[in-house]
PDB file of C-alpha atoms in Angstrom:
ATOM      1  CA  UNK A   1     -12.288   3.897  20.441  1.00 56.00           C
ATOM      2  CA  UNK A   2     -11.983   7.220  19.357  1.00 66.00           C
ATOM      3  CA  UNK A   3     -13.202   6.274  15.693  1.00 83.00           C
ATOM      4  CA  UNK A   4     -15.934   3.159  16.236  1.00 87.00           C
ATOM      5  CA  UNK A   5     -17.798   2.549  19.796  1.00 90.00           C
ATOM      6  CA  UNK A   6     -16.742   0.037  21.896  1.00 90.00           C
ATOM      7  CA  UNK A   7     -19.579  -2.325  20.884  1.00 94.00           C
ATOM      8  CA  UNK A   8     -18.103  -2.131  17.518  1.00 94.00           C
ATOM      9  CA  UNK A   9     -15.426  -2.999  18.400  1.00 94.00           C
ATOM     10  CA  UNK A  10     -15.714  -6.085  20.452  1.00 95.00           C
ATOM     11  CA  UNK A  11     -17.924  -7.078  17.354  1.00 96.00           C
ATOM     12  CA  UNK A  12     -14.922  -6.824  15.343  1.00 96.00           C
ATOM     13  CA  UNK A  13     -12.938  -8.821  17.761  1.00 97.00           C
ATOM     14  CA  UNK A  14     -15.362 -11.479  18.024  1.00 98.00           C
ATOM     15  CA  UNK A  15     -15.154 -11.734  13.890  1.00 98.00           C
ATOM     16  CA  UNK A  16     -11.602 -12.488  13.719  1.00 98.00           C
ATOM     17  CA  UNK A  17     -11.918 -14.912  16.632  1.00 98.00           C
ATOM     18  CA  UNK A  18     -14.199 -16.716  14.824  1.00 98.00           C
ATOM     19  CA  UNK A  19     -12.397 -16.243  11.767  1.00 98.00           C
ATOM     20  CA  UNK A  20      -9.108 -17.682  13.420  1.00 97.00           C
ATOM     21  CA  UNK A  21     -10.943 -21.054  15.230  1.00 97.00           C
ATOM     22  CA  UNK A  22     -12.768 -21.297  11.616  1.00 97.00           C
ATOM     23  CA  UNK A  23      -8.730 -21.756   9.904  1.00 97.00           C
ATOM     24  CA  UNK A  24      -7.388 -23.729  13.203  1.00 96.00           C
ATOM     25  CA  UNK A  25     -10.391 -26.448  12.069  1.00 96.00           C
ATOM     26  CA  UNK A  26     -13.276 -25.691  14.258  1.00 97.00           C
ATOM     27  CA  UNK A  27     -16.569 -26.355  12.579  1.00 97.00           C
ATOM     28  CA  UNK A  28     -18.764 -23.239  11.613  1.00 94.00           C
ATOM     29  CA  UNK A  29     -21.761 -24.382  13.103  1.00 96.00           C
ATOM     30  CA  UNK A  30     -20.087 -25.232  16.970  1.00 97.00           C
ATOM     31  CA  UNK A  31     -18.303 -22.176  17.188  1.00 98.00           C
ATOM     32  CA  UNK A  32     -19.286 -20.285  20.382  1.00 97.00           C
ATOM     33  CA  UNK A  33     -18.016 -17.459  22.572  1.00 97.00           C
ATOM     34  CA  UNK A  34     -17.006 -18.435  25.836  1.00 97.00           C
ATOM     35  CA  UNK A  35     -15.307 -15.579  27.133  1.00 97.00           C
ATOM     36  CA  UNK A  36     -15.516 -11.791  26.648  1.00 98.00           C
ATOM     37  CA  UNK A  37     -12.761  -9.307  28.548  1.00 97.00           C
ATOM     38  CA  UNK A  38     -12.418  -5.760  27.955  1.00 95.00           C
ATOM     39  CA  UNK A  39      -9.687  -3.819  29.881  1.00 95.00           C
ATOM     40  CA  UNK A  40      -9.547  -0.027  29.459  1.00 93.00           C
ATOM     41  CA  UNK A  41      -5.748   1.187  28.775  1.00 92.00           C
ATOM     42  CA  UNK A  42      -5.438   4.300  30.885  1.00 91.00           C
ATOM     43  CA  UNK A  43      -1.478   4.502  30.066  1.00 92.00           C
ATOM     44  CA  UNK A  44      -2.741   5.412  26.326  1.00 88.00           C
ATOM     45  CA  UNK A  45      -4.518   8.350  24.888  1.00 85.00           C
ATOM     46  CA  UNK A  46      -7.936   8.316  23.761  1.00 83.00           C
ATOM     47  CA  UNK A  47     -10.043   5.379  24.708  1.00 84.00           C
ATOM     48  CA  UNK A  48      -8.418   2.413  23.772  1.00 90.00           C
ATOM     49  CA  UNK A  49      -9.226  -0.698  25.206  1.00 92.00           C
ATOM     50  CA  UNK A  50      -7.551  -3.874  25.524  1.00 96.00           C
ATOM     51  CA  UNK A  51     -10.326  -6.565  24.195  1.00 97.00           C
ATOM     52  CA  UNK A  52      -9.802 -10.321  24.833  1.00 98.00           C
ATOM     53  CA  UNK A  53     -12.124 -12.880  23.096  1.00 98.00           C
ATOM     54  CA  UNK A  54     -12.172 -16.420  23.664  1.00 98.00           C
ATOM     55  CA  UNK A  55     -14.162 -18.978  21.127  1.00 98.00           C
ATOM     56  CA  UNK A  56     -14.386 -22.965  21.202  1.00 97.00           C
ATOM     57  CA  UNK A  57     -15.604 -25.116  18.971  1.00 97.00           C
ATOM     58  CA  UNK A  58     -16.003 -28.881  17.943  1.00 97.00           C
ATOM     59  CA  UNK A  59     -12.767 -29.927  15.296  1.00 96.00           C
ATOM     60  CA  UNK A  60     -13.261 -31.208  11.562  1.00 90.00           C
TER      61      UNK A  60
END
């Protein structure tokens, strides 16, 4: 987190959740986040943070 916030960054990792349900064959319009966990990494320098995002959404 040293070069975006941390908001930024679980925005990014809600993207490529999205992005990855969207090529699995979830429809666009379902798509919704059901989970959101964010674990601060205190064995690593800086502020990195372990993000975890979970997305559903209906099948083609």
């Amino acid at each position: 987190l040293d070069k975006m916030s941390r908001e930024d960054a679980i925005e990014d990792a809600k993207k490529e959740a999205v992005n990855k349900a969207l090529k699995a064959g979830a429809k666009e319009d379902t798509i919704e986040v059901l989970n959101i966990e964010d674990v601060p990494l205190a064995y690593l320098p800086g502020n990195a943070l372990l993000i975890k995002v979970k997305v559903v959404g209906d099948l083609i």
